[in-house]
Amino acid sequence: MRTLYQFHGGIHPTGNKTQSTQCPIARMPLPSRLVIPFRQHAGESAKPLVRAGDRVLKGQLIGMPDGFVSSAVHASTSGTIAAIDMQPIAHPSGMPDLCATLIPDGREEWVPHAAVDYLGSDPAELRQYLRLSGVVGLGGAVFPCDLKLRPLRGHPNRSICTLILNGAECEPYITCDDMLMRERAAEIVQGAEMLRFMLEAGEVLIGIEDNKPEAIAAMRQAVTDSGLPFEVIVVPTIYPSGSAKQLIRILTGLEVPSGKLPTDIGVQCFNIATSYSVYRALAHGEPLLSRIVTVTGNVRQAQNLEVLLGTPVQELIALGEALPDTNRYIMGGPMMGMELASTDVPLVKAGNCIIAASDKLFPPAPPALPCIRCTRCAQACPADLQPMDLYWFAQSRDFGKAQAFSLFDCIECGSCSYVCPSHIPLVQYFQFAKSEIRAREQEKKAADHARERHEFREYRFEREKQEKAEKLAAKERAVREAVAASAATSPQPEIQAAIDRAKEQAATVEPKNTDNPTPQQQSEIAGIEAQREHIRELAKSSVEHTKD
Amino acid sequence: MLSALLVMAIIAIVLGAVLGYSAIKFRVEGNPLVEKIDAILPQTQCGQCGYPGCRPYAEAIASGEADINLCPPGGEEGIHKLADLLGMEFKTFGGNTVIKPKAVAFIDENICIGCTLCFQACPVDAIAGAAKQMHTIIAYECTGCELCVAPCPVDCISMVPIEEKITTWKRKYPEQTLVLAQ
Ligand code: SF4
Ligand code: SF4
Ligand code: SF4
């Protein structure tokens, strides 16, 4: 028996998971239209490869990864691209993003695809393959999977010692990972072996919360059947054990230091659904086209559906049959999910759950009261932070202090808000502060860049001035020499004539655009001259300033 | 007695030498206060403060010649930071300073006559073009200083406010109805 460790804090919200585990994963019928965003992953948006009117096949690459942190996007089924434009998406800003609208033709015609012999391939090639297959972390962060498989430069062993498969699924209501483990355990285990191979990891630990006995049994059976030396470890049910750093702590006792990544301590963590899509990508050559979604809450039939990416959330809800008193929808779980401003948004790679919410099911939070410094939030914080202090700094916009108190270690789990007797929406303050700090860092970068360019320009002016002075001096010297020489020999009449001609021409021929200027143009020209003079003055004085 | 004096003298000489050496070796170039002030200024280089660029303004603040509330692009935020740095009281913008939303210049390339006047005015070399050729703004280099707008003889430069995109979106301050205890 392995010794398990504990992380600081944590809470025990009601699970509400049984409602959606009553029936097996159902396949969602083909929707009438798919809206596929080009950014379904952390990082840069993918670049569209198709145009409106193009016919595409199921699995066809329609968005090319663009940039270091980016991933590919594919057509989820065969059909015709109706438009490439800005469409509403599920985002806290409520802003639209670039999407491809795909009208399915119902034929589900695949692009040619084949399995990859991963054992005989170079890990770098496999990473590129996964990038082009659009495989991203399906636990919620949607970070491109290939980047998490890179060999480690800084680590002494240069490889990962422990690969952790995250099957904890600690957030209430969500059961998509649970159902996937119950029904497709063998594939998940094969995917884990592929990940282990690419990482050259020593041991593989699969962590599952003890509220999922069926999934635990299925995974244990699959591991035994595969003959692989993996270990399925049952962890106690406590929120947020499914957060990577917390699960690592439970399973290995290791603490990921502040500001570091798990890889810095030789551990890498993947969600079980990511492992499943790695298996589909390598063993079948299928890019990530669908995911399992829990449709639950205030619905007649809570269940898990296998849904094509890009399916309108509306159609998902219609299938779940929301009860009449439903007044809003949440994408994700009740702790970390976001309320949808509209259901006319597509389901994306990050969308693990849709909850129909009513005031009966989720009573609106009472108005916030002042913080009484009871420190319950600090007791609950799994990242061992002092949320009441962070709240104080964030609400007074003292971002420097907030950062000094490790704001960026906050995983936005919502445990603090959950226990706060004053009902302060603490996480919202932390998200606000983080967003503000990131924006400022961007601004600072831009300002530094502008300073550099401005300084270079001044240096250039100075250099040009010097060069001009040197040229002038050289010319004067040449003239002086020529005069001295011409004193000896009189100028030849032809040259003198040519010089005279040139002078005459210069006097008569004027630049065309200054012919007969209208009075208005003349005044404009005078204005420009004044501006020029002003700019020269500015330039001169700024150059002098730097010289001082 | 004599040896004690001697020891003290030697120590004094050695320390003096070390101090003298480090004064040369670790000499701080320029005025560190100017650097700190310049780091706060937004580097728009627009001249609205009355100085030909951010650095000259930083120098003027450091020498006590200029007030800290003269830079509109820095906003009140900037004044707060300067006040904190210099241990001064915050002051609002004097007069009728308008703080405009951040914008970038845009050249209507159909009208541009290639006079190079804007090119000469740009403080950060964000305009590409050559004499009698159409000019264009390198949007990501543009600081939005507006210095190129006035010199253009054909008025083909306009300032386009930067729209908030999903990638630059910032979370708003949480709306919260704070019920104060009676
Ligand atoms: S739980 Fe709420 S009231 Fe208590 S210290 Fe934390 S923020 Fe303040
Ligand atoms: S949201 Fe952040 S501060 Fe609050 S409990 Fe979770 S990790 Fe701690
Ligand atoms: S007003 Fe313009 S030039 Fe002056 S400090 Fe501010 S940004 Fe720089």
Short mmCIF file of C-alpha atoms in Angstrom, two decimals, chain B residues 4-181:
data_model
loop_
_atom_site.label_atom_id
_atom_site.label_comp_id
_atom_site.label_asym_id
_atom_site.label_seq_id
_atom_site.Cartn_x
_atom_site.Cartn_y
_atom_site.Cartn_z
CA ALA B 4 48.43 50.26 17.48
CA LEU B 5 48.73 53.53 15.60
CA LEU B 6 50.53 51.76 12.82
CA VAL B 7 47.84 49.10 12.55
CA MET B 8 45.10 51.73 12.48
CA ALA B 9 46.97 53.69 9.83
CA ILE B 10 47.43 50.60 7.65
CA ILE B 11 43.76 49.69 7.99
CA ALA B 12 42.79 53.24 7.06
CA ILE B 13 45.04 53.17 4.00
CA VAL B 14 43.75 49.77 2.85
CA LEU B 15 40.11 50.74 3.29
CA GLY B 16 40.72 54.05 1.57
CA ALA B 17 42.26 52.26 -1.37
CA VAL B 18 39.33 49.82 -1.56
CA LEU B 19 36.80 52.65 -1.44
CA GLY B 20 38.68 54.67 -4.00
CA TYR B 21 38.94 51.68 -6.31
CA SER B 22 35.26 50.77 -6.02
CA ALA B 23 34.26 54.38 -6.64
CA ILE B 24 35.97 54.08 -10.02
CA LYS B 25 35.03 50.48 -10.74
CA PHE B 26 31.35 50.62 -9.75
CA ARG B 27 30.64 54.16 -10.84
CA VAL B 28 26.96 54.58 -11.63
CA GLU B 29 26.49 55.95 -15.11
CA GLY B 30 23.97 58.72 -15.39
CA ASN B 31 21.41 59.65 -12.81
CA PRO B 32 19.65 56.60 -11.37
CA LEU B 33 16.61 58.68 -10.46
CA VAL B 34 16.15 59.69 -14.10
CA GLU B 35 16.24 56.00 -15.04
CA LYS B 36 13.58 55.18 -12.46
CA ILE B 37 11.32 58.00 -13.60
CA ASP B 38 11.86 57.11 -17.24
CA ALA B 39 10.88 53.52 -16.47
CA ILE B 40 7.48 54.78 -15.27
CA LEU B 41 6.80 57.08 -18.22
CA PRO B 42 4.84 55.37 -21.01
CA GLN B 43 7.43 56.07 -23.74
CA THR B 44 4.84 57.34 -26.15
CA GLN B 45 7.33 60.13 -26.96
CA CYS B 46 4.51 62.46 -27.83
CA GLY B 47 5.82 65.71 -26.36
CA GLN B 48 2.51 66.60 -24.72
CA CYS B 49 4.38 67.17 -21.48
CA GLY B 50 6.19 70.04 -23.15
CA TYR B 51 9.46 68.18 -23.41
CA PRO B 52 10.80 66.56 -26.57
CA GLY B 53 10.25 62.99 -25.40
CA CYS B 54 9.89 60.99 -22.22
CA ARG B 55 13.51 61.04 -21.20
CA PRO B 56 13.87 64.82 -21.26
CA TYR B 57 10.70 64.99 -19.16
CA ALA B 58 12.19 62.44 -16.74
CA GLU B 59 15.28 64.62 -16.47
CA ALA B 60 13.14 67.68 -15.84
CA ILE B 61 11.22 65.90 -13.07
CA ALA B 62 14.44 64.65 -11.52
CA SER B 63 15.90 68.14 -11.44
CA GLY B 64 12.72 69.45 -9.84
CA GLU B 65 11.99 71.65 -12.81
CA ALA B 66 8.79 69.93 -13.98
CA ASP B 67 5.66 68.80 -12.18
CA ILE B 68 4.63 65.15 -12.13
CA ASN B 69 1.19 65.65 -13.66
CA LEU B 70 2.09 66.58 -17.21
CA CYS B 71 1.96 63.26 -19.05
CA PRO B 72 -1.53 62.45 -20.38
CA PRO B 73 -0.64 59.06 -21.93
CA GLY B 74 0.52 57.85 -18.51
CA GLY B 75 -2.89 58.58 -17.03
CA GLU B 76 -3.61 59.11 -13.35
CA GLU B 77 -2.03 55.72 -12.81
CA GLY B 78 1.29 57.19 -13.96
CA ILE B 79 0.97 60.18 -11.65
CA HIS B 80 0.31 57.83 -8.75
CA LYS B 81 3.42 55.86 -9.55
CA LEU B 82 5.56 58.99 -9.88
CA ALA B 83 4.17 60.35 -6.63
CA ASP B 84 5.01 57.07 -4.89
CA LEU B 85 8.52 57.04 -6.32
CA LEU B 86 9.29 60.62 -5.40
CA GLY B 87 7.44 60.64 -2.09
CA MET B 88 5.14 63.40 -3.29
CA GLU B 89 1.42 64.00 -3.02
CA PHE B 90 -0.74 62.81 -5.88
CA LYS B 91 -2.11 65.60 -8.04
CA THR B 92 -4.69 65.43 -10.77
CA PHE B 93 -4.08 66.69 -14.26
CA GLY B 94 -4.22 70.43 -14.37
CA GLY B 95 -6.44 72.32 -16.81
CA ASN B 96 -8.37 70.58 -19.52
CA THR B 97 -6.17 67.58 -20.20
CA VAL B 98 -8.06 64.93 -22.10
CA ILE B 99 -6.94 61.36 -21.75
CA LYS B 100 -7.65 59.68 -25.04
CA PRO B 101 -8.01 55.95 -25.50
CA LYS B 102 -4.89 54.32 -26.89
CA ALA B 103 -4.77 54.53 -30.67
CA VAL B 104 -2.48 53.82 -33.59
CA ALA B 105 -1.92 55.99 -36.64
CA PHE B 106 -3.26 54.85 -39.98
CA ILE B 107 -2.16 56.22 -43.37
CA ASP B 108 -4.68 56.25 -46.19
CA GLU B 109 -2.34 54.86 -48.79
CA ASN B 110 -4.45 56.12 -51.69
CA ILE B 111 -3.93 59.72 -50.68
CA CYS B 112 -0.33 59.57 -49.46
CA ILE B 113 2.03 61.51 -51.77
CA GLY B 114 5.23 60.15 -50.27
CA CYS B 115 6.49 63.46 -48.90
CA THR B 116 8.34 61.74 -45.98
CA LEU B 117 7.20 64.41 -43.52
CA CYS B 118 5.45 61.91 -41.27
CA PHE B 119 8.44 59.65 -41.46
CA GLN B 120 10.64 62.43 -40.12
CA ALA B 121 8.22 63.22 -37.33
CA CYS B 122 7.82 59.69 -35.98
CA PRO B 123 9.80 59.36 -32.76
CA VAL B 124 10.04 55.58 -32.88
CA ASP B 125 10.59 54.91 -36.59
CA ALA B 126 7.22 53.22 -36.91
CA ILE B 127 6.64 54.51 -40.45
CA ALA B 128 8.05 52.71 -43.45
CA GLY B 129 8.45 54.37 -46.85
CA ALA B 130 10.81 56.35 -49.06
CA ALA B 131 10.65 59.63 -50.92
CA LYS B 132 7.75 59.73 -53.43
CA GLN B 133 6.70 56.25 -52.33
CA MET B 134 3.58 55.50 -50.40
CA HIS B 135 4.17 55.39 -46.64
CA THR B 136 2.67 52.99 -44.18
CA ILE B 137 2.52 52.63 -40.40
CA ILE B 138 3.97 49.58 -38.70
CA ALA B 139 1.05 49.31 -36.29
CA TYR B 140 2.79 47.30 -33.58
CA GLU B 141 5.62 49.83 -33.37
CA CYS B 142 3.31 52.86 -33.26
CA THR B 143 3.01 54.43 -29.81
CA GLY B 144 0.05 56.59 -30.78
CA CYS B 145 1.86 59.89 -30.17
CA GLU B 146 0.04 61.69 -33.04
CA LEU B 147 3.21 63.57 -34.03
CA CYS B 148 2.83 62.42 -37.62
CA VAL B 149 -0.74 63.65 -38.01
CA ALA B 150 -0.10 67.41 -38.20
CA PRO B 151 2.88 67.39 -40.60
CA CYS B 152 1.00 65.47 -43.33
CA PRO B 153 0.26 68.00 -46.11
CA VAL B 154 -2.62 65.96 -47.51
CA ASP B 155 -4.22 64.98 -44.18
CA CYS B 156 -4.14 61.28 -44.91
CA ILE B 157 -3.16 60.16 -41.40
CA SER B 158 -5.86 59.37 -38.90
CA MET B 159 -5.69 57.93 -35.40
CA VAL B 160 -7.59 54.66 -35.04
CA PRO B 161 -8.44 53.71 -31.45
CA ILE B 162 -7.23 50.24 -30.53
CA GLU B 163 -10.26 48.05 -30.04
CA GLU B 164 -10.31 45.60 -27.21
CA LYS B 165 -9.87 42.10 -28.58
CA ILE B 166 -10.43 38.79 -26.91
CA THR B 167 -6.67 38.49 -26.50
CA THR B 168 -6.27 41.90 -24.88
CA TRP B 169 -9.45 41.79 -22.84
CA LYS B 170 -9.09 42.57 -19.17
CA ARG B 171 -11.35 41.39 -16.39
CA LYS B 172 -13.36 44.16 -14.82
CA TYR B 173 -13.36 45.06 -11.17
CA PRO B 174 -15.86 42.69 -9.52
CA GLU B 175 -19.30 44.14 -9.14
CA GLN B 176 -20.30 43.64 -5.61
CA THR B 177 -22.94 45.16 -3.46
CA LEU B 178 -21.20 45.64 -0.18
CA VAL B 179 -23.75 45.71 2.61
CA LEU B 180 -22.18 47.57 5.45
CA ALA B 181 -23.08 46.32 8.89
#
